[in-house]
PDB file of C-alpha atoms and ligand atoms in Angstrom:
ATOM      1  CA  MET A   1      -6.093  -4.052  -7.420  1.00 56.00           C
ATOM      2  CA  ASP A   2      -7.651  -7.493  -7.628  1.00 73.00           C
ATOM      3  CA  LEU A   3      -4.484  -9.463  -6.943  1.00 85.00           C
ATOM      4  CA  PRO A   4      -4.443 -11.433  -3.693  1.00 93.00           C
ATOM      5  CA  LYS A   5      -2.929  -9.564  -0.748  1.00 95.00           C
ATOM      6  CA  ARG A   6       0.632 -10.520   0.125  1.00 97.00           C
ATOM      7  CA  ILE A   7       1.264 -11.058   3.835  1.00 97.00           C
ATOM      8  CA  VAL A   8       4.982 -11.270   4.586  1.00 98.00           C
ATOM      9  CA  GLY A   9       6.585 -12.147   7.908  1.00 98.00           C
ATOM     10  CA  ASN A  10      10.043 -10.764   8.680  1.00 98.00           C
ATOM     11  CA  TRP A  11      11.538 -12.770  11.508  1.00 98.00           C
ATOM     12  CA  LYS A  12      14.678 -10.616  11.798  1.00 98.00           C
ATOM     13  CA  MET A  13      17.236 -12.325  14.082  1.00 98.00           C
ATOM     14  CA  TYR A  14      14.705 -14.489  15.904  1.00 98.00           C
ATOM     15  CA  LYS A  15      14.104 -18.262  15.916  1.00 98.00           C
ATOM     16  CA  THR A  16      16.485 -21.186  15.794  1.00 98.00           C
ATOM     17  CA  PRO A  17      15.850 -24.111  13.394  1.00 98.00           C
ATOM     18  CA  GLU A  18      14.083 -25.937  16.229  1.00 98.00           C
ATOM     19  CA  GLU A  19      11.835 -22.953  16.917  1.00 98.00           C
ATOM     20  CA  THR A  20      11.181 -22.657  13.180  1.00 98.00           C
ATOM     21  CA  LYS A  21       9.888 -26.231  13.009  1.00 98.00           C
ATOM     22  CA  LYS A  22       7.686 -25.668  16.061  1.00 98.00           C
ATOM     23  CA  PHE A  23       6.279 -22.454  14.570  1.00 98.00           C
ATOM     24  CA  PHE A  24       5.137 -24.175  11.390  1.00 98.00           C
ATOM     25  CA  GLU A  25       3.704 -27.174  13.238  1.00 97.00           C
ATOM     26  CA  VAL A  26       1.249 -24.710  14.745  1.00 97.00           C
ATOM     27  CA  PHE A  27       0.927 -22.265  11.825  1.00 96.00           C
ATOM     28  CA  ILE A  28       0.219 -24.612   8.919  1.00 95.00           C
ATOM     29  CA  PRO A  29      -3.056 -26.001  10.298  1.00 93.00           C
ATOM     30  CA  LEU A  30      -4.178 -22.443  11.181  1.00 92.00           C
ATOM     31  CA  ASN A  31      -3.553 -20.891   7.760  1.00 77.00           C
ATOM     32  CA  LEU A  32      -6.972 -21.999   6.634  1.00 76.00           C
ATOM     33  CA  LYS A  33      -8.490 -19.505   4.260  1.00 76.00           C
ATOM     34  CA  LYS A  34      -5.639 -19.239   1.775  1.00 79.00           C
ATOM     35  CA  THR A  35      -7.136 -16.054   0.365  1.00 85.00           C
ATOM     36  CA  SER A  36      -3.839 -14.194   0.630  1.00 93.00           C
ATOM     37  CA  GLU A  37      -0.278 -15.058  -0.335  1.00 96.00           C
ATOM     38  CA  VAL A  38       1.875 -15.867   2.680  1.00 97.00           C
ATOM     39  CA  TRP A  39       5.630 -15.360   2.600  1.00 98.00           C
ATOM     40  CA  PHE A  40       8.282 -15.609   5.340  1.00 98.00           C
ATOM     41  CA  ALA A  41      11.680 -13.887   5.353  1.00 98.00           C
ATOM     42  CA  VAL A  42      13.603 -15.963   7.868  1.00 98.00           C
ATOM     43  CA  PRO A  43      17.232 -16.119   9.099  1.00 98.00           C
ATOM     44  CA  TYR A  44      19.560 -17.852   6.620  1.00 98.00           C
ATOM     45  CA  VAL A  45      20.024 -20.949   8.770  1.00 98.00           C
ATOM     46  CA  ASP A  46      16.273 -21.446   9.082  1.00 98.00           C
ATOM     47  CA  ILE A  47      15.485 -21.364   5.368  1.00 98.00           C
ATOM     48  CA  ALA A  48      15.938 -25.080   4.641  1.00 98.00           C
ATOM     49  CA  PHE A  49      13.959 -26.046   7.754  1.00 98.00           C
ATOM     50  CA  ALA A  50      11.162 -23.614   6.964  1.00 98.00           C
ATOM     51  CA  LYS A  51      11.045 -24.825   3.364  1.00 98.00           C
ATOM     52  CA  GLU A  52      10.682 -28.422   4.524  1.00 98.00           C
ATOM     53  CA  ALA A  53       8.019 -27.463   7.040  1.00 97.00           C
ATOM     54  CA  VAL A  54       5.842 -25.713   4.417  1.00 97.00           C
ATOM     55  CA  ALA A  55       6.215 -28.399   1.730  1.00 96.00           C
ATOM     56  CA  GLY A  56       2.905 -28.988  -0.028  1.00 94.00           C
ATOM     57  CA  SER A  57       1.604 -25.490   0.780  1.00 94.00           C
ATOM     58  CA  ASP A  58       1.773 -22.275  -1.272  1.00 94.00           C
ATOM     59  CA  ILE A  59       3.884 -20.506   1.354  1.00 96.00           C
ATOM     60  CA  GLU A  60       7.076 -18.903   0.023  1.00 98.00           C
ATOM     61  CA  ILE A  61      10.269 -18.843   2.059  1.00 98.00           C
ATOM     62  CA  GLY A  62      12.941 -16.214   1.550  1.00 98.00           C
ATOM     63  CA  ALA A  63      15.882 -14.379   3.082  1.00 98.00           C
ATOM     64  CA  GLN A  64      16.270 -10.966   4.683  1.00 98.00           C
ATOM     65  CA  ASN A  65      19.409  -9.968   2.807  1.00 98.00           C
ATOM     66  CA  VAL A  66      21.837 -11.227   0.188  1.00 98.00           C
ATOM     67  CA  HIS A  67      25.325 -10.327  -1.012  1.00 98.00           C
ATOM     68  CA  GLU A  68      25.695  -8.429  -4.274  1.00 98.00           C
ATOM     69  CA  ALA A  69      28.514 -10.574  -5.700  1.00 98.00           C
ATOM     70  CA  LYS A  70      27.975 -13.879  -7.489  1.00 98.00           C
ATOM     71  CA  GLU A  71      30.687 -15.490  -5.362  1.00 98.00           C
ATOM     72  CA  GLY A  72      34.060 -14.543  -3.938  1.00 98.00           C
ATOM     73  CA  ALA A  73      36.238 -13.939  -0.906  1.00 98.00           C
ATOM     74  CA  TYR A  74      33.557 -12.331   1.264  1.00 98.00           C
ATOM     75  CA  THR A  75      33.902 -14.061   4.598  1.00 98.00           C
ATOM     76  CA  GLY A  76      30.589 -14.514   6.345  1.00 97.00           C
ATOM     77  CA  GLU A  77      28.399 -13.597   3.392  1.00 98.00           C
ATOM     78  CA  ILE A  78      25.683 -15.506   1.503  1.00 98.00           C
ATOM     79  CA  SER A  79      25.083 -15.475  -2.264  1.00 98.00           C
ATOM     80  CA  VAL A  80      21.935 -15.655  -4.362  1.00 98.00           C
ATOM     81  CA  GLU A  81      22.859 -19.157  -5.595  1.00 98.00           C
ATOM     82  CA  MET A  82      23.282 -20.355  -2.008  1.00 98.00           C
ATOM     83  CA  LEU A  83      19.847 -19.032  -1.146  1.00 98.00           C
ATOM     84  CA  ARG A  84      18.333 -20.721  -4.188  1.00 98.00           C
ATOM     85  CA  GLY A  85      20.111 -23.900  -3.181  1.00 98.00           C
ATOM     86  CA  VAL A  86      18.288 -24.068   0.152  1.00 98.00           C
ATOM     87  CA  GLY A  87      14.934 -23.230  -1.386  1.00 97.00           C
ATOM     88  CA  ALA A  88      14.571 -19.463  -0.974  1.00 98.00           C
ATOM     89  CA  SER A  89      12.415 -17.829  -3.625  1.00 98.00           C
ATOM     90  CA  PHE A  90      12.840 -14.200  -2.590  1.00 98.00           C
ATOM     91  CA  THR A  91      14.854 -11.818  -0.457  1.00 98.00           C
ATOM     92  CA  LEU A  92      14.226  -8.544   1.308  1.00 98.00           C
ATOM     93  CA  VAL A  93      16.622  -5.799   0.210  1.00 98.00           C
ATOM     94  CA  GLY A  94      17.262  -2.430   1.826  1.00 98.00           C
ATOM     95  CA  HIS A  95      15.416  -2.986   5.095  1.00 98.00           C
ATOM     96  CA  SER A  96      15.941   0.096   7.275  1.00 97.00           C
ATOM     97  CA  GLU A  97      17.843  -2.010   9.820  1.00 98.00           C
ATOM     98  CA  ARG A  98      20.280  -2.998   7.058  1.00 98.00           C
ATOM     99  CA  ARG A  99      20.600   0.617   5.942  1.00 97.00           C
ATOM    100  CA  ARG A 100      21.183   1.760   9.512  1.00 96.00           C
ATOM    101  CA  TYR A 101      23.359  -0.940  11.092  1.00 97.00           C
ATOM    102  CA  PHE A 102      25.155  -2.232   8.011  1.00 97.00           C
ATOM    103  CA  GLN A 103      25.591   1.005   6.084  1.00 96.00           C
ATOM    104  CA  GLU A 104      23.710  -0.142   3.019  1.00 97.00           C
ATOM    105  CA  ASP A 105      23.285   2.711   0.584  1.00 96.00           C
ATOM    106  CA  GLU A 106      21.313   3.029  -2.627  1.00 96.00           C
ATOM    107  CA  ALA A 107      24.250   1.893  -4.790  1.00 97.00           C
ATOM    108  CA  LYS A 108      24.686  -1.325  -2.810  1.00 98.00           C
ATOM    109  CA  ILE A 109      20.953  -1.913  -2.696  1.00 98.00           C
ATOM    110  CA  SER A 110      20.607  -1.660  -6.475  1.00 98.00           C
ATOM    111  CA  GLN A 111      23.551  -4.057  -6.941  1.00 98.00           C
ATOM    112  CA  LYS A 112      21.879  -6.557  -4.618  1.00 98.00           C
ATOM    113  CA  ILE A 113      18.591  -6.275  -6.484  1.00 98.00           C
ATOM    114  CA  GLN A 114      20.259  -6.770  -9.866  1.00 98.00           C
ATOM    115  CA  ARG A 115      22.133  -9.832  -8.635  1.00 98.00           C
ATOM    116  CA  ALA A 116      19.034 -11.305  -6.990  1.00 98.00           C
ATOM    117  CA  LEU A 117      16.988 -10.913 -10.176  1.00 98.00           C
ATOM    118  CA  GLU A 118      19.753 -12.352 -12.353  1.00 98.00           C
ATOM    119  CA  GLY A 119      19.928 -15.370 -10.053  1.00 98.00           C
ATOM    120  CA  GLY A 120      16.160 -15.899 -10.153  1.00 98.00           C
ATOM    121  CA  LEU A 121      15.038 -14.532  -6.788  1.00 98.00           C
ATOM    122  CA  SER A 122      12.087 -12.210  -6.289  1.00 98.00           C
ATOM    123  CA  VAL A 123      12.862  -9.071  -4.304  1.00 98.00           C
ATOM    124  CA  ILE A 124      11.056  -6.982  -1.732  1.00 98.00           C
ATOM    125  CA  LEU A 125      12.659  -3.528  -1.765  1.00 98.00           C
ATOM    126  CA  CYS A 126      12.063  -1.704   1.528  1.00 98.00           C
ATOM    127  CA  VAL A 127      11.813   2.083   1.575  1.00 98.00           C
ATOM    128  CA  GLY A 128      10.678   4.599   4.170  1.00 98.00           C
ATOM    129  CA  GLU A 129      11.471   7.872   5.897  1.00 97.00           C
ATOM    130  CA  SER A 130      12.679   8.538   9.446  1.00 96.00           C
ATOM    131  CA  GLN A 131      10.722  10.545  12.010  1.00 96.00           C
ATOM    132  CA  LYS A 132      12.987  13.535  11.445  1.00 97.00           C
ATOM    133  CA  GLU A 133      12.621  13.365   7.670  1.00 97.00           C
ATOM    134  CA  ARG A 134       8.850  13.213   8.033  1.00 95.00           C
ATOM    135  CA  GLU A 135       8.779  16.162  10.426  1.00 95.00           C
ATOM    136  CA  GLU A 136      10.931  18.159   8.040  1.00 97.00           C
ATOM    137  CA  GLY A 137       8.521  17.431   5.203  1.00 96.00           C
ATOM    138  CA  GLN A 138      10.996  15.264   3.296  1.00 97.00           C
ATOM    139  CA  MET A 139       8.983  12.081   2.979  1.00 97.00           C
ATOM    140  CA  LYS A 140       8.416  12.363  -0.761  1.00 98.00           C
ATOM    141  CA  GLU A 141      11.992  13.329  -1.431  1.00 98.00           C
ATOM    142  CA  VAL A 142      13.287  10.337   0.566  1.00 98.00           C
ATOM    143  CA  LEU A 143      10.931   7.879  -1.135  1.00 98.00           C
ATOM    144  CA  THR A 144      11.845   9.229  -4.562  1.00 98.00           C
ATOM    145  CA  ARG A 145      15.556   8.927  -3.813  1.00 98.00           C
ATOM    146  CA  GLN A 146      15.215   5.403  -2.440  1.00 98.00           C
ATOM    147  CA  LEU A 147      13.075   4.197  -5.340  1.00 98.00           C
ATOM    148  CA  ILE A 148      15.174   5.768  -8.098  1.00 98.00           C
ATOM    149  CA  GLY A 149      18.469   4.809  -6.445  1.00 97.00           C
ATOM    150  CA  GLY A 150      17.475   1.306  -5.407  1.00 97.00           C
ATOM    151  CA  LEU A 151      15.960   0.432  -8.770  1.00 97.00           C
ATOM    152  CA  LYS A 152      18.777   1.915 -10.831  1.00 96.00           C
ATOM    153  CA  GLY A 153      19.610  -0.356 -13.742  1.00 94.00           C
ATOM    154  CA  ILE A 154      16.542  -2.553 -13.199  1.00 95.00           C
ATOM    155  CA  SER A 155      14.491  -2.881 -16.357  1.00 91.00           C
ATOM    156  CA  SER A 156      11.958  -5.549 -15.407  1.00 93.00           C
ATOM    157  CA  MET A 157       9.775  -5.013 -12.362  1.00 96.00           C
ATOM    158  CA  GLU A 158       7.966  -8.319 -12.682  1.00 96.00           C
ATOM    159  CA  LYS A 159       9.653  -9.915  -9.653  1.00 98.00           C
ATOM    160  CA  ILE A 160       9.802  -6.808  -7.495  1.00 98.00           C
ATOM    161  CA  THR A 161       7.579  -5.880  -4.585  1.00 98.00           C
ATOM    162  CA  ILE A 162       7.937  -2.580  -2.741  1.00 98.00           C
ATOM    163  CA  ALA A 163       7.506  -2.313   1.029  1.00 98.00           C
ATOM    164  CA  TYR A 164       6.829   1.120   2.464  1.00 98.00           C
ATOM    165  CA  GLU A 165       8.066   1.021   6.050  1.00 98.00           C
ATOM    166  CA  PRO A 166       8.269   4.373   7.842  1.00 97.00           C
ATOM    167  CA  ILE A 167      11.202   3.913  10.218  1.00 97.00           C
ATOM    168  CA  TRP A 168       9.377   5.515  13.145  1.00 95.00           C
ATOM    169  CA  ALA A 169       6.687   2.830  12.925  1.00 96.00           C
ATOM    170  CA  ILE A 170       9.015  -0.188  12.916  1.00 95.00           C
ATOM    171  CA  GLY A 171       9.033  -2.140  16.165  1.00 93.00           C
ATOM    172  CA  THR A 172       7.607   0.828  18.081  1.00 94.00           C
ATOM    173  CA  GLY A 173       3.980  -0.227  18.413  1.00 93.00           C
ATOM    174  CA  LYS A 174       3.146   3.115  16.793  1.00 93.00           C
ATOM    175  CA  ALA A 175       1.846   2.129  13.364  1.00 93.00           C
ATOM    176  CA  ALA A 176       1.194   4.801  10.764  1.00 93.00           C
ATOM    177  CA  ILE A 177      -2.374   6.036  10.433  1.00 96.00           C
ATOM    178  CA  PRO A 178      -3.754   3.896   7.565  1.00 97.00           C
ATOM    179  CA  GLU A 179      -4.790   6.981   5.557  1.00 96.00           C
ATOM    180  CA  GLU A 180      -1.294   8.418   5.969  1.00 96.00           C
ATOM    181  CA  ALA A 181       0.226   5.159   4.796  1.00 97.00           C
ATOM    182  CA  GLN A 182      -2.180   5.167   1.848  1.00 98.00           C
ATOM    183  CA  GLU A 183      -0.901   8.609   0.879  1.00 97.00           C
ATOM    184  CA  ALA A 184       2.716   7.391   0.893  1.00 98.00           C
ATOM    185  CA  HIS A 185       1.733   4.310  -1.113  1.00 98.00           C
ATOM    186  CA  ALA A 186      -0.080   6.411  -3.702  1.00 98.00           C
ATOM    187  CA  PHE A 187       3.030   8.547  -3.959  1.00 98.00           C
ATOM    188  CA  CYS A 188       5.274   5.483  -4.472  1.00 98.00           C
ATOM    189  CA  ARG A 189       2.913   4.285  -7.182  1.00 98.00           C
ATOM    190  CA  LYS A 190       3.113   7.658  -8.887  1.00 98.00           C
ATOM    191  CA  CYS A 191       6.918   7.499  -8.812  1.00 98.00           C
ATOM    192  CA  LEU A 192       6.847   3.983 -10.247  1.00 98.00           C
ATOM    193  CA  SER A 193       4.467   5.094 -12.948  1.00 97.00           C
ATOM    194  CA  MET A 194       6.916   7.799 -13.951  1.00 96.00           C
ATOM    195  CA  LEU A 195       9.825   5.351 -13.920  1.00 96.00           C
ATOM    196  CA  TYR A 196       8.173   2.286 -15.464  1.00 96.00           C
ATOM    197  CA  GLY A 197       4.828   3.367 -16.865  1.00 96.00           C
ATOM    198  CA  GLU A 198       1.223   2.997 -15.861  1.00 96.00           C
ATOM    199  CA  VAL A 199       0.867  -0.770 -16.339  1.00 95.00           C
ATOM    200  CA  VAL A 200       3.793  -1.605 -14.047  1.00 96.00           C
ATOM    201  CA  SER A 201       2.670   0.903 -11.428  1.00 96.00           C
ATOM    202  CA  GLN A 202      -0.799  -0.614 -11.348  1.00 95.00           C
ATOM    203  CA  THR A 203       0.332  -4.221 -11.074  1.00 95.00           C
ATOM    204  CA  ILE A 204       3.270  -3.956  -8.687  1.00 97.00           C
ATOM    205  CA  ARG A 205       2.529  -4.857  -5.065  1.00 98.00           C
ATOM    206  CA  ILE A 206       3.248  -2.174  -2.469  1.00 98.00           C
ATOM    207  CA  LEU A 207       3.202  -3.510   1.100  1.00 98.00           C
ATOM    208  CA  TYR A 208       2.944  -1.503   4.299  1.00 98.00           C
ATOM    209  CA  GLY A 209       5.229  -2.357   7.232  1.00 98.00           C
ATOM    210  CA  GLY A 210       5.599  -0.943  10.731  1.00 97.00           C
ATOM    211  CA  SER A 211       3.836  -2.286  13.842  1.00 97.00           C
ATOM    212  CA  VAL A 212       1.227  -4.225  11.875  1.00 98.00           C
ATOM    213  CA  SER A 213      -0.820  -6.606  14.033  1.00 97.00           C
ATOM    214  CA  SER A 214      -3.925  -8.732  13.635  1.00 96.00           C
ATOM    215  CA  GLU A 215      -5.830  -5.842  15.203  1.00 97.00           C
ATOM    216  CA  ASN A 216      -4.816  -3.058  12.811  1.00 97.00           C
ATOM    217  CA  GLY A 217      -4.074  -5.258   9.764  1.00 97.00           C
ATOM    218  CA  SER A 218      -7.438  -4.931   8.053  1.00 97.00           C
ATOM    219  CA  SER A 219      -7.417  -1.119   8.330  1.00 98.00           C
ATOM    220  CA  PHE A 220      -4.254  -1.143   6.196  1.00 98.00           C
ATOM    221  CA  LEU A 221      -5.328  -3.877   3.818  1.00 97.00           C
ATOM    222  CA  LYS A 222      -8.515  -2.078   2.876  1.00 96.00           C
ATOM    223  CA  GLN A 223      -6.657   1.001   1.595  1.00 97.00           C
ATOM    224  CA  ASN A 224      -6.609   1.335  -2.189  1.00 96.00           C
ATOM    225  CA  ASP A 225      -2.873   1.282  -2.689  1.00 97.00           C
ATOM    226  CA  ILE A 226      -1.899  -1.150   0.068  1.00 98.00           C
ATOM    227  CA  ASP A 227      -1.465  -4.593  -1.468  1.00 98.00           C
ATOM    228  CA  GLY A 228      -0.185  -6.413   1.579  1.00 98.00           C
ATOM    229  CA  VAL A 229       1.827  -6.051   4.763  1.00 98.00           C
ATOM    230  CA  LEU A 230       5.385  -6.715   5.937  1.00 98.00           C
ATOM    231  CA  VAL A 231       5.209  -7.841   9.526  1.00 98.00           C
ATOM    232  CA  GLY A 232       7.986  -8.089  12.099  1.00 98.00           C
ATOM    233  CA  GLY A 233       6.973  -8.699  15.729  1.00 97.00           C
ATOM    234  CA  ALA A 234       3.504 -10.021  14.942  1.00 98.00           C
ATOM    235  CA  SER A 235       4.907 -12.676  12.586  1.00 98.00           C
ATOM    236  CA  LEU A 236       6.739 -14.470  15.385  1.00 98.00           C
ATOM    237  CA  LYS A 237       3.622 -15.954  16.977  1.00 98.00           C
ATOM    238  CA  PRO A 238       1.845 -18.481  14.753  1.00 97.00           C
ATOM    239  CA  GLU A 239      -1.668 -17.732  16.061  1.00 97.00           C
ATOM    240  CA  GLU A 240      -1.240 -13.978  15.664  1.00 97.00           C
ATOM    241  CA  PHE A 241       0.252 -14.240  12.183  1.00 97.00           C
ATOM    242  CA  ALA A 242      -2.405 -16.723  11.091  1.00 96.00           C
ATOM    243  CA  ARG A 243      -5.082 -14.211  12.130  1.00 95.00           C
ATOM    244  CA  LEU A 244      -3.421 -11.656   9.856  1.00 95.00           C
ATOM    245  CA  ALA A 245      -3.048 -14.101   6.986  1.00 94.00           C
ATOM    246  CA  ASN A 246      -6.703 -15.070   7.293  1.00 92.00           C
ATOM    247  CA  ILE A 247      -8.054 -11.486   7.168  1.00 88.00           C
TER     248      ILE A 247
HETATM  249  P1  PGA B 301       7.429  -4.572  13.055  1.00 77.56           P
HETATM  250  O1  PGA B 301       8.611  -4.723  11.981  1.00 77.56           O
HETATM  251  O2  PGA B 301       6.205  -5.196  12.467  1.00 77.56           O
HETATM  252  O3  PGA B 301       7.926  -5.290  14.267  1.00 77.56           O
HETATM  253  O4  PGA B 301       7.235  -3.107  13.292  1.00 77.56           O
HETATM  254  C1  PGA B 301       8.369  -4.555  10.612  1.00 77.56           C
HETATM  255  C2  PGA B 301       9.651  -4.715   9.821  1.00 77.56           C
HETATM  256  O5  PGA B 301      10.709  -4.309  10.298  1.00 77.56           O
HETATM  257  O6  PGA B 301       9.644  -5.277   8.709  1.00 77.56           O
END
């Protein structure tokens, strides 16, 4: 696909507002080439600071999660409108850490996506199999279930990006073999083509995530069906992430 690659940082539960400001003071001058799209999914409390720090650039700032209700008595939760109010333009949904530690299932994930789209946010839906599922030959089944379940009730895919993140590759330093990732991406695209037709499947971005670094980044980005990367650890250091963004 000829669209620019999308390079997305996922900061997880790292960086205070002060550390956020410092990060961008270093990162902005390094993000020179501007050949790819650069997005950051940061902790809620950092969004406004990150947004201010990237003002005047094309960098998008988003969240890592959002609640599925418009508003209500949900102590400790954050709504789509609140995220929009501090300048977020997108949110991750269904990251494997959310599925695992916060019991998010397909039904909840599809509710979150619907709400996010209604409220005007773009969404990155994360999917991916565990080590055990891969060993048992269930990768395709898992991806199909997560795509069909997560996208249930969604008619427009215009503001949706998919991130394929095999769980065994996240935070382990053991990235997938690029050709293996390519195979999973091609499979996701096939699923999306069946669900939404050929045009959507050819224009939707599918990112790879799991131990991506500036060293292995280009081997993923040159695969046919890999349209970008979702980066955890390597997005925390401005120099390292800038190297990735400038590939
Ligand atoms: P990692 O995390 O790059 O540290 O493996 C990726 C992710 O969880 O999105």
